Amino acid sequence: MSPTELWQAALAQLQLNISSANFITWFKNTEIISFENGKVVISVPNSFVKEWLEQKYNKMVFRALHSLDEKIKEIKYVINKPNLKVINKNNYYDNYNDNLNRLKFTEFFVNKETNLNNRYGFDNFVVGPFNELAHAAALAVSKNPGEVYNPLFIYGGVGLGKTHLIQATGNEIVKNFSDKKVKYVSTEKFVSGVISAIKNQEMESFKERYRRIDVLILDDVQFLAGKEKTQEEFFHIFNALYEKNKQIIISSDRPPKTIPALTERLRSRFEGGMLTDISFPDFETRIAILKMKAGEQQLILQDDVLEYIAKNIQQNIRELEGTVNQLVAYQKLQNKNPDIDVAKNLLKKAALIKNRATTPSKIIQTVAHFYDLKEKDLLTLSRRKEIVKPRQVAMYLLRSELNCSFPFIGRKFNGKDHTTAIYSFEKIHKEIQENERLADEILSIKQRVYEG
Ligand code: ADP
Ligand code: MG
């Protein structure tokens, strides 16, 4: 395997572990420039990236590379000098440019106007009994936006294709109606847009921009929960669009009636159009999805391998996809098709990682340590600023990592009320969208929780 292939395989793994925004930021324009005596040298575009990779991602990078080749013992990052490649040029680099162009993040792009990612289409969306109604509704909307189902509200659990389907609808509308202004926006982005419009007193122009849209796609609308001011602004935008027969497409992880703290009038708007869910894919559909994902990457999987994976991953299409990516990496590395044993090992490892799942006390201990506090201080009712924040972070992690119930979390912290736990969770959840430093802190804490 060439260094380029090695790096591609490692990137495939890293991509599964970090957000795509971070992945692109830190790993774009990186490459392995040499691999000798267990030492891998990775070139990076600038000193900023170098520092980040060394400080934040080194462990992850090492683990990815080491899992691909146990001989790898050391990683060094160097800043890419234009002539470095020439100096190091050897037979490894024959296909260098070719391979680089095939790297995943260069294949897809997000349109700046619409925010749509061209990787999501109807042609690569597998339809089965679990999603056929949602698919049919979305397809109908893409042919007659604003005329058939308005709003179109699609709900379902994580990793089951909501974002894919609503983006595919947007992409299809752009294709069919070149004059229509389509806009995809995550609810988190919308919320922070409202917040900054208020702060800068630009609410009118903010709303005006939205009113000019022909097709508005709002993803993960459950995040409007409890945000009254944003709901109010959205309500007005919704009405303005709706009255002009503009299409509104919404996704959520649950139906409108179970989104907490959603104003009644917005709830009834959401329920006024087409409400459809995506449930879990059945066995045959999971096989079809695996085949398609493998086929996209020119990997042929034997029936027993497909069946084994489909039997063991039932609830999340993203995980099916991740498994295929790892099998592709294996195929590139070993130059042979992965068999059932390889698949078994892979899933066993994945299960181990999951089950290595942490415990509440480990999280509390790690957070206390991270912020240089005593555990018992973290658990007290103190309102001191230097304690309040870490305590919120701890509560947030108990929920996000272990899915602890809010009453349980409240009890852990000296019998606090469950509403405090909910408040803390939502506060941190929101803050990490806007505050990169906090997001970063939480990432490091998580790494310690799982690695320590
Ligand atoms: P959600 O938004 O529901 O959390 P996503 O739309 O992000 O889920 O889907 C997760 C991953 O699974 C994406 O990479 C998506 O392309 C893929 N996926 C989901 N549903 C399908 C499907 N029916 N056919 C093909 N790929 C799918
Ligand atoms: Mg989604």
Coordinates of C-alpha atoms and ligand atoms in Angstrom, one line a residue:
M1 CA 0.0 0.0 0.0
S2 CA 1.3 3.4 -0.9
P3 CA 1.5 6.3 1.6
T4 CA -1.4 7.9 -0.3
E5 CA -3.5 4.9 0.1
L6 CA -2.6 4.6 3.7
W7 CA -3.6 8.2 4.3
Q8 CA -6.8 7.8 2.4
A9 CA -7.7 4.8 4.5
A10 CA -6.8 6.7 7.7
L11 CA -8.9 9.7 6.6
A12 CA -11.8 7.4 5.9
Q13 CA -11.7 6.4 9.6
L14 CA -11.1 9.9 10.9
Q15 CA -14.0 11.2 9.0
L16 CA -16.3 8.9 11.0
N17 CA -15.0 10.3 14.3
I18 CA -15.2 14.1 13.8
S19 CA -17.7 16.5 12.4
S20 CA -17.4 17.2 8.7
A21 CA -16.6 20.8 9.3
N22 CA -13.7 19.9 11.5
F23 CA -12.6 17.2 9.2
I24 CA -12.4 19.6 6.2
T25 CA -10.7 22.3 8.3
W26 CA -8.0 20.2 9.7
F27 CA -7.4 17.5 7.2
K28 CA -7.8 19.3 3.9
N29 CA -4.5 19.5 2.0
T30 CA -2.7 17.1 4.2
E31 CA -0.8 14.1 3.0
I32 CA 1.7 11.5 4.0
I33 CA 5.1 12.4 2.5
S34 CA 7.1 9.6 3.9
F35 CA 6.7 6.4 5.8
E36 CA 9.9 4.7 6.9
N37 CA 11.0 2.7 10.0
G38 CA 7.7 3.1 11.7
K39 CA 7.8 6.9 11.3
V40 CA 5.1 8.6 9.3
V41 CA 5.6 12.2 8.2
I42 CA 2.5 14.1 7.4
S43 CA 2.7 17.4 5.6
V44 CA 0.2 20.1 6.5
P45 CA -0.5 23.4 4.8
N46 CA 0.4 25.8 7.7
S47 CA 1.6 26.1 11.3
F48 CA -1.9 26.6 12.6
V49 CA -3.1 23.3 11.3
K50 CA 0.2 21.7 12.5
E51 CA -0.4 22.9 16.0
W52 CA -4.0 21.7 16.0
L53 CA -3.2 18.3 14.7
E54 CA -0.4 17.9 17.2
Q55 CA -2.4 19.0 20.1
K56 CA -5.9 17.9 19.4
Y57 CA -5.9 15.1 16.9
N58 CA -2.6 13.4 17.3
K59 CA -4.0 10.5 19.3
M60 CA -6.9 10.0 16.9
V61 CA -4.6 10.1 13.9
F62 CA -2.2 7.8 15.5
R63 CA -4.9 5.3 16.4
A64 CA -6.2 5.4 12.8
L65 CA -2.8 4.8 11.3
H66 CA -1.8 2.2 13.8
S67 CA -4.9 0.2 13.3
L68 CA -4.0 0.1 9.6
D69 CA -0.4 -0.7 10.1
E70 CA 0.9 -1.9 13.4
K71 CA 4.5 -1.0 12.4
I72 CA 3.6 2.7 12.7
K73 CA 5.1 4.0 15.9
E74 CA 5.6 7.7 15.4
I75 CA 4.0 10.6 13.6
K76 CA 5.5 13.8 12.7
Y77 CA 3.8 16.8 11.2
V78 CA 5.7 19.2 8.9
I79 CA 4.6 22.3 7.1
N80 CA 4.3 21.8 3.5
K81 CA 7.1 23.5 1.5
P82 CA 6.5 23.5 -2.2
N83 CA 9.7 21.7 -2.9
L84 CA 9.4 19.1 -0.2
K85 CA 7.4 16.9 -2.5
V86 CA 10.2 17.0 -5.0
I87 CA 12.8 16.1 -2.5
N88 CA 10.9 13.2 -1.2
K89 CA 9.7 12.1 -4.6
N90 CA 10.1 8.5 -5.1
N91 CA 8.1 5.7 -6.6
Y92 CA 5.3 6.1 -4.1
Y93 CA 4.2 9.3 -5.8
D94 CA 3.5 8.0 -9.2
N95 CA -0.2 8.2 -8.8
Y96 CA 0.0 11.0 -6.3
N97 CA -2.2 13.6 -7.9
D98 CA -4.7 11.1 -9.1
N99 CA -5.2 9.7 -5.6
L100 CA -5.4 13.1 -4.1
N101 CA -8.2 14.0 -6.4
R102 CA -10.1 11.0 -5.4
L103 CA -10.1 12.0 -1.7
K104 CA -13.6 12.1 -0.4
F105 CA -13.8 15.8 0.5
T106 CA -13.1 16.9 -3.0
E107 CA -16.0 15.0 -4.4
F108 CA -18.9 16.8 -3.0
F109 CA -19.6 20.4 -2.5
V110 CA -22.1 22.6 -0.8
N111 CA -23.7 25.2 -2.9
K112 CA -23.2 28.7 -1.4
E113 CA -26.6 30.0 -2.4
T114 CA -28.8 27.0 -1.5
N115 CA -26.6 25.4 1.1
L116 CA -27.4 22.1 -0.6
N117 CA -24.8 19.4 -0.8
N118 CA -24.8 17.7 -4.1
R119 CA -24.1 14.3 -2.6
Y120 CA -27.7 13.9 -1.6
G121 CA -30.0 12.8 -4.5
F122 CA -33.0 10.7 -5.1
D123 CA -30.9 8.5 -7.3
N124 CA -28.8 7.4 -4.4
F125 CA -31.6 7.1 -1.9
V126 CA -32.8 3.6 -1.3
V127 CA -36.5 3.2 -0.8
G128 CA -38.2 0.6 1.3
P129 CA -41.3 0.1 3.3
F130 CA -39.8 2.1 6.2
N131 CA -39.5 5.3 4.2
E132 CA -41.6 5.0 1.1
L133 CA -44.3 7.3 2.2
A134 CA -41.8 10.1 3.1
H135 CA -40.0 9.4 -0.2
A136 CA -43.2 9.6 -2.3
A137 CA -44.3 12.8 -0.6
A138 CA -40.8 14.3 -1.1
L139 CA -40.8 13.3 -4.7
A140 CA -44.2 14.8 -5.3
V141 CA -43.1 18.1 -3.7
S142 CA -40.0 18.2 -5.9
K143 CA -42.3 18.0 -9.0
N144 CA -44.8 20.6 -7.7
P145 CA -43.3 22.7 -5.1
G146 CA -45.8 24.7 -3.1
E147 CA -48.7 22.9 -4.6
V148 CA -49.1 19.5 -3.1
Y149 CA -48.0 19.1 0.5
N150 CA -47.3 22.3 2.4
P151 CA -45.5 22.1 4.7
L152 CA -43.9 18.7 4.2
F153 CA -42.9 17.6 7.7
I154 CA -40.7 14.5 7.9
Y155 CA -39.7 13.0 11.2
G156 CA -37.7 10.0 12.4
G157 CA -34.7 8.9 14.5
V158 CA -31.0 9.7 14.0
G159 CA -29.2 8.5 11.0
L160 CA -32.3 7.3 9.1
G161 CA -32.1 9.6 6.1
K162 CA -34.1 12.7 7.0
T163 CA -31.3 15.1 5.9
H164 CA -30.6 13.1 2.8
L165 CA -34.3 13.1 1.8
I166 CA -35.0 16.8 2.3
Q167 CA -31.7 17.8 0.6
A168 CA -32.5 15.5 -2.3
T169 CA -35.8 17.2 -2.6
G170 CA -34.1 20.6 -2.7
N171 CA -31.5 19.4 -5.3
E172 CA -34.3 18.0 -7.5
I173 CA -36.3 21.3 -7.3
V174 CA -33.2 23.2 -8.3
K175 CA -32.8 20.9 -11.3
N176 CA -36.5 21.1 -12.3
F177 CA -37.1 24.7 -11.7
S178 CA -34.0 26.8 -12.2
D179 CA -35.8 30.0 -11.4
K180 CA -36.8 28.9 -7.9
K181 CA -34.8 30.1 -5.0
V182 CA -34.1 27.2 -2.7
K183 CA -32.6 27.4 0.7
Y184 CA -31.5 24.7 3.1
V185 CA -30.8 25.7 6.6
S186 CA -30.2 23.8 9.8
T187 CA -32.4 24.9 12.7
E188 CA -29.3 25.6 14.7
K189 CA -28.1 28.0 12.1
F190 CA -31.5 29.6 11.8
V191 CA -31.5 30.1 15.6
S192 CA -28.1 31.7 15.7
G193 CA -29.2 33.9 12.7
V194 CA -32.2 35.1 14.7
I195 CA -30.0 35.8 17.7
S196 CA -27.5 37.8 15.8
A197 CA -30.2 39.7 13.8
I198 CA -31.7 40.7 17.1
K199 CA -28.4 41.8 18.5
N200 CA -27.5 43.8 15.5
Q201 CA -31.0 45.1 15.0
E202 CA -31.3 43.6 11.6
M203 CA -34.4 41.6 12.1
E204 CA -36.2 43.2 9.2
S205 CA -33.6 42.5 6.7
F206 CA -33.1 39.0 8.1
K207 CA -36.8 38.3 7.6
E208 CA -36.9 39.9 4.3
R209 CA -34.1 37.6 3.1
Y210 CA -36.2 34.6 4.1
R211 CA -39.4 36.0 2.6
R212 CA -37.7 36.0 -0.8
I213 CA -37.2 32.3 -0.8
D214 CA -39.3 30.0 -2.9
V215 CA -38.5 26.7 -1.1
L216 CA -37.4 26.8 2.5
I217 CA -35.9 23.6 3.9
L218 CA -35.4 23.6 7.7
D219 CA -33.6 20.6 9.2
D220 CA -33.9 19.3 12.7
V221 CA -36.7 21.6 13.8
Q222 CA -36.8 20.0 17.2
F223 CA -34.1 22.4 18.2
L224 CA -36.6 25.2 18.2
A225 CA -37.8 23.7 21.5
G226 CA -38.0 26.3 24.2
K227 CA -36.7 29.1 22.0
E228 CA -39.7 31.3 22.1
K229 CA -38.3 34.4 20.3
T230 CA -37.0 32.3 17.4
Q231 CA -40.3 30.5 17.2
E232 CA -42.1 33.7 16.9
E233 CA -39.8 35.0 14.1
F234 CA -40.1 31.7 12.3
F235 CA -43.9 31.8 12.6
H236 CA -44.0 35.1 10.7
I237 CA -41.6 33.9 8.1
F238 CA -43.6 30.6 7.8
N239 CA -46.8 32.5 7.3
A240 CA -45.4 34.9 4.8
L241 CA -44.1 32.1 2.7
Y242 CA -47.1 29.9 3.1
E243 CA -49.5 32.6 2.0
K244 CA -47.6 33.0 -1.2
N245 CA -47.7 29.2 -1.8
K246 CA -44.0 28.9 -1.3
Q247 CA -42.9 25.4 -0.3
I248 CA -41.7 24.7 3.2
I249 CA -40.0 21.4 4.1
I250 CA -39.2 20.5 7.6
S251 CA -37.4 17.6 9.4
S252 CA -37.5 16.7 13.0
D253 CA -36.4 13.8 15.2
R254 CA -40.0 13.6 16.5
P255 CA -43.5 14.6 15.5
P256 CA -44.7 18.1 16.3
K257 CA -46.9 17.1 19.1
T258 CA -44.0 15.8 21.2
I259 CA -41.6 18.6 20.6
P260 CA -41.5 20.2 24.0
A261 CA -42.2 23.9 24.4
L262 CA -43.4 24.5 20.9
T263 CA -46.0 27.2 20.7
E264 CA -49.4 26.0 19.9
R265 CA -49.7 28.0 16.8
L266 CA -46.5 26.7 15.3
R267 CA -47.4 23.2 16.2
S268 CA -50.7 23.5 14.4
R269 CA -48.9 25.0 11.3
F270 CA -46.6 22.0 11.2
E271 CA -49.5 19.7 11.5
G272 CA -51.4 21.5 8.8
G273 CA -49.6 19.9 5.9
M274 CA -48.2 16.5 5.2
L275 CA -46.8 14.7 8.2
T276 CA -44.8 11.6 7.5
D277 CA -42.3 9.5 9.3
I278 CA -39.2 7.4 8.5
S279 CA -38.9 4.4 10.6
F280 CA -36.3 1.6 10.7
P281 CA -35.2 -0.1 7.5
D282 CA -36.1 -3.8 7.3
F283 CA -33.6 -6.5 6.5
E284 CA -34.0 -6.5 2.8
T285 CA -33.7 -2.7 2.6
R286 CA -30.6 -2.8 4.7
I287 CA -29.0 -5.2 2.3
A288 CA -30.0 -3.0 -0.6
I289 CA -28.4 0.0 1.2
L290 CA -25.2 -1.9 1.9
K291 CA -25.0 -3.0 -1.8
M292 CA -25.4 0.5 -3.0
K293 CA -23.0 2.1 -0.7
A294 CA -20.4 -0.6 -1.5
G295 CA -21.1 -0.3 -5.2
E296 CA -20.5 3.4 -5.1
Q297 CA -17.0 2.7 -4.0
Q298 CA -16.4 -0.2 -6.4
L299 CA -16.5 -2.8 -3.6
I300 CA -18.2 -6.1 -4.1
L301 CA -19.3 -7.8 -0.9
Q302 CA -20.3 -11.5 -0.7
D303 CA -23.8 -12.3 0.4
D304 CA -22.7 -13.7 3.8
V305 CA -20.9 -10.5 4.6
L306 CA -23.9 -8.4 3.6
E307 CA -26.2 -10.5 5.6
Y308 CA -24.0 -10.4 8.7
I309 CA -23.8 -6.7 8.7
A310 CA -27.5 -6.2 7.9
K311 CA -28.4 -8.5 10.8
N312 CA -26.2 -6.7 13.2
I313 CA -26.8 -3.1 12.4
Q314 CA -30.5 -2.4 12.4
Q315 CA -31.2 1.0 13.6
N316 CA -28.9 3.5 11.9
I317 CA -28.1 3.9 8.2
R318 CA -25.1 6.0 9.0
E319 CA -23.6 3.1 10.8
L320 CA -24.2 0.8 7.8
E321 CA -22.4 3.4 5.7
G322 CA -19.5 3.7 8.1
T323 CA -19.1 -0.1 8.1
V324 CA -18.9 -0.1 4.3
N325 CA -16.3 2.7 4.4
Q326 CA -14.2 0.6 6.7
L327 CA -14.5 -2.4 4.5
V328 CA -13.4 -0.3 1.5
A329 CA -10.4 0.8 3.5
Y330 CA -9.6 -2.8 4.3
Q331 CA -9.9 -3.7 0.6
K332 CA -7.5 -1.0 -0.4
L333 CA -5.1 -1.8 2.3
Q334 CA -4.9 -5.6 1.9
N335 CA -5.8 -5.6 -1.7
K336 CA -8.3 -8.4 -1.1
N337 CA -12.0 -8.4 -0.6
P338 CA -13.1 -8.5 3.0
D339 CA -14.7 -11.7 4.0
I340 CA -17.1 -12.6 6.8
D341 CA -14.4 -12.8 9.4
V342 CA -13.2 -9.3 8.6
A343 CA -16.7 -8.0 9.0
K344 CA -17.1 -9.9 12.3
N345 CA -14.0 -8.4 13.6
L346 CA -14.9 -4.9 12.6
L347 CA -18.3 -5.1 14.3
K348 CA -16.8 -6.6 17.3
K349 CA -14.4 -3.7 17.6
A350 CA -17.2 -1.2 17.0
A351 CA -19.2 -2.9 19.8
L352 CA -16.2 -2.8 22.1
I353 CA -15.8 0.9 21.5
K354 CA -19.5 1.4 22.3
N355 CA -19.5 -0.8 25.3
R356 CA -16.3 0.7 26.6
A357 CA -19.0 3.2 27.2
T358 CA -18.2 5.3 30.1
T359 CA -20.0 5.7 33.5
P360 CA -21.5 8.7 35.2
S361 CA -18.8 8.8 37.8
K362 CA -16.1 8.6 35.1
I363 CA -17.6 11.6 33.4
I364 CA -17.9 13.6 36.6
Q365 CA -14.4 12.7 37.6
T366 CA -13.0 13.7 34.2
V367 CA -14.9 17.0 34.1
A368 CA -13.8 17.9 37.7
H369 CA -10.2 17.1 36.8
F370 CA -10.3 19.0 33.5
Y371 CA -11.5 22.2 35.2
D372 CA -9.2 21.6 38.2
L373 CA -12.0 21.2 40.7
K374 CA -12.7 18.7 43.4
E375 CA -15.5 16.3 42.5
K376 CA -17.4 17.2 45.6
D377 CA -17.3 20.9 44.6
L378 CA -18.7 20.0 41.2
L379 CA -21.5 18.2 42.9
T380 CA -22.5 20.9 45.4
L381 CA -25.0 23.6 44.9
S382 CA -22.5 26.3 44.7
R383 CA -23.3 29.2 42.4
R384 CA -19.8 30.2 42.0
K385 CA -19.1 31.0 38.4
E386 CA -16.1 28.8 38.1
I387 CA -18.2 25.9 39.3
V388 CA -21.5 26.6 37.5
K389 CA -20.1 26.2 34.0
P390 CA -18.2 22.9 34.6
R391 CA -21.3 21.6 36.3
Q392 CA -23.4 22.3 33.3
V393 CA -20.8 20.7 31.1
A394 CA -20.9 17.5 33.3
M395 CA -24.7 17.5 33.1
Y396 CA -24.5 17.9 29.4
L397 CA -22.1 15.0 29.0
L398 CA -24.2 12.7 31.2
R399 CA -27.0 13.3 28.8
S400 CA -25.2 13.3 25.5
E401 CA -22.8 10.4 26.2
L402 CA -24.9 8.1 28.4
N403 CA -28.4 9.3 27.7
C404 CA -29.1 9.6 31.4
S405 CA -32.6 10.7 32.3
F406 CA -32.9 14.3 33.5
P407 CA -34.2 13.3 36.9
F408 CA -31.3 11.0 37.4
I409 CA -28.9 13.8 36.5
G410 CA -30.6 16.1 38.9
R411 CA -30.3 13.6 41.7
K412 CA -26.6 13.1 41.0
F413 CA -26.0 16.8 41.6
N414 CA -27.2 17.0 45.1
G415 CA -30.8 16.4 44.4
K416 CA -31.2 19.3 41.9
D417 CA -34.4 19.5 40.1
H418 CA -34.7 17.8 36.7
T419 CA -35.4 21.2 35.1
T420 CA -31.9 22.3 36.1
A421 CA -30.6 19.3 34.2
I422 CA -32.7 20.1 31.2
Y423 CA -31.7 23.7 31.3
S424 CA -28.0 22.9 31.6
F425 CA -28.1 20.4 28.8
E426 CA -29.8 22.8 26.4
K427 CA -27.6 25.7 27.4
I428 CA -24.4 23.8 26.6
H429 CA -25.9 22.2 23.6
K430 CA -26.7 25.6 22.2
E431 CA -23.5 27.2 23.2
I432 CA -21.2 24.7 21.5
Q433 CA -22.8 25.6 18.2
E434 CA -21.6 29.2 18.6
N435 CA -18.6 29.0 20.8
E436 CA -15.8 27.1 19.3
R437 CA -13.7 27.2 22.3
L438 CA -16.3 25.5 24.4
A439 CA -16.9 22.9 21.7
D440 CA -13.2 22.2 21.8
E441 CA -13.1 21.9 25.5
I442 CA -15.9 19.4 25.4
L443 CA -14.2 17.4 22.7
S444 CA -11.0 17.2 24.8
I445 CA -13.1 16.1 27.8
K446 CA -14.7 13.4 25.8
Q447 CA -11.4 12.2 24.6
R448 CA -10.2 11.9 28.2
V449 CA -13.4 10.2 29.2
Y450 CA -12.9 7.5 26.6
E451 CA -9.2 7.2 26.6
G452 CA -8.2 7.8 30.1
Ligands
ADP1 P1 -30.7 11.9 9.6 O1 -30.7 13.2 9.0 O2 -32.0 11.2 9.7 O3 -30.0 11.8 10.9 P2 -29.0 11.4 7.3 O4 -29.9 11.8 6.2 O5 -27.9 12.2 7.7 O6 -29.9 11.0 8.6 O7 -28.5 9.9 6.9 C1 -27.3 9.3 7.4 C2 -26.5 8.7 6.3 O8 -27.2 7.6 5.8 C3 -26.2 9.7 5.2 O9 -24.9 9.5 4.8 C4 -27.2 9.3 4.1 O10 -26.7 9.5 2.8 C5 -27.4 7.8 4.4 N1 -28.8 7.3 4.1 C6 -29.8 7.5 4.9 N2 -31.0 7.0 4.4 C7 -30.6 6.5 3.2 C8 -31.3 5.8 2.1 N3 -32.6 5.5 2.2 N4 -30.5 5.4 1.1 C9 -29.2 5.6 1.0 N5 -28.5 6.3 1.9 C10 -29.2 6.7 3.0
MG2 MG -30.0 15.0 9.8

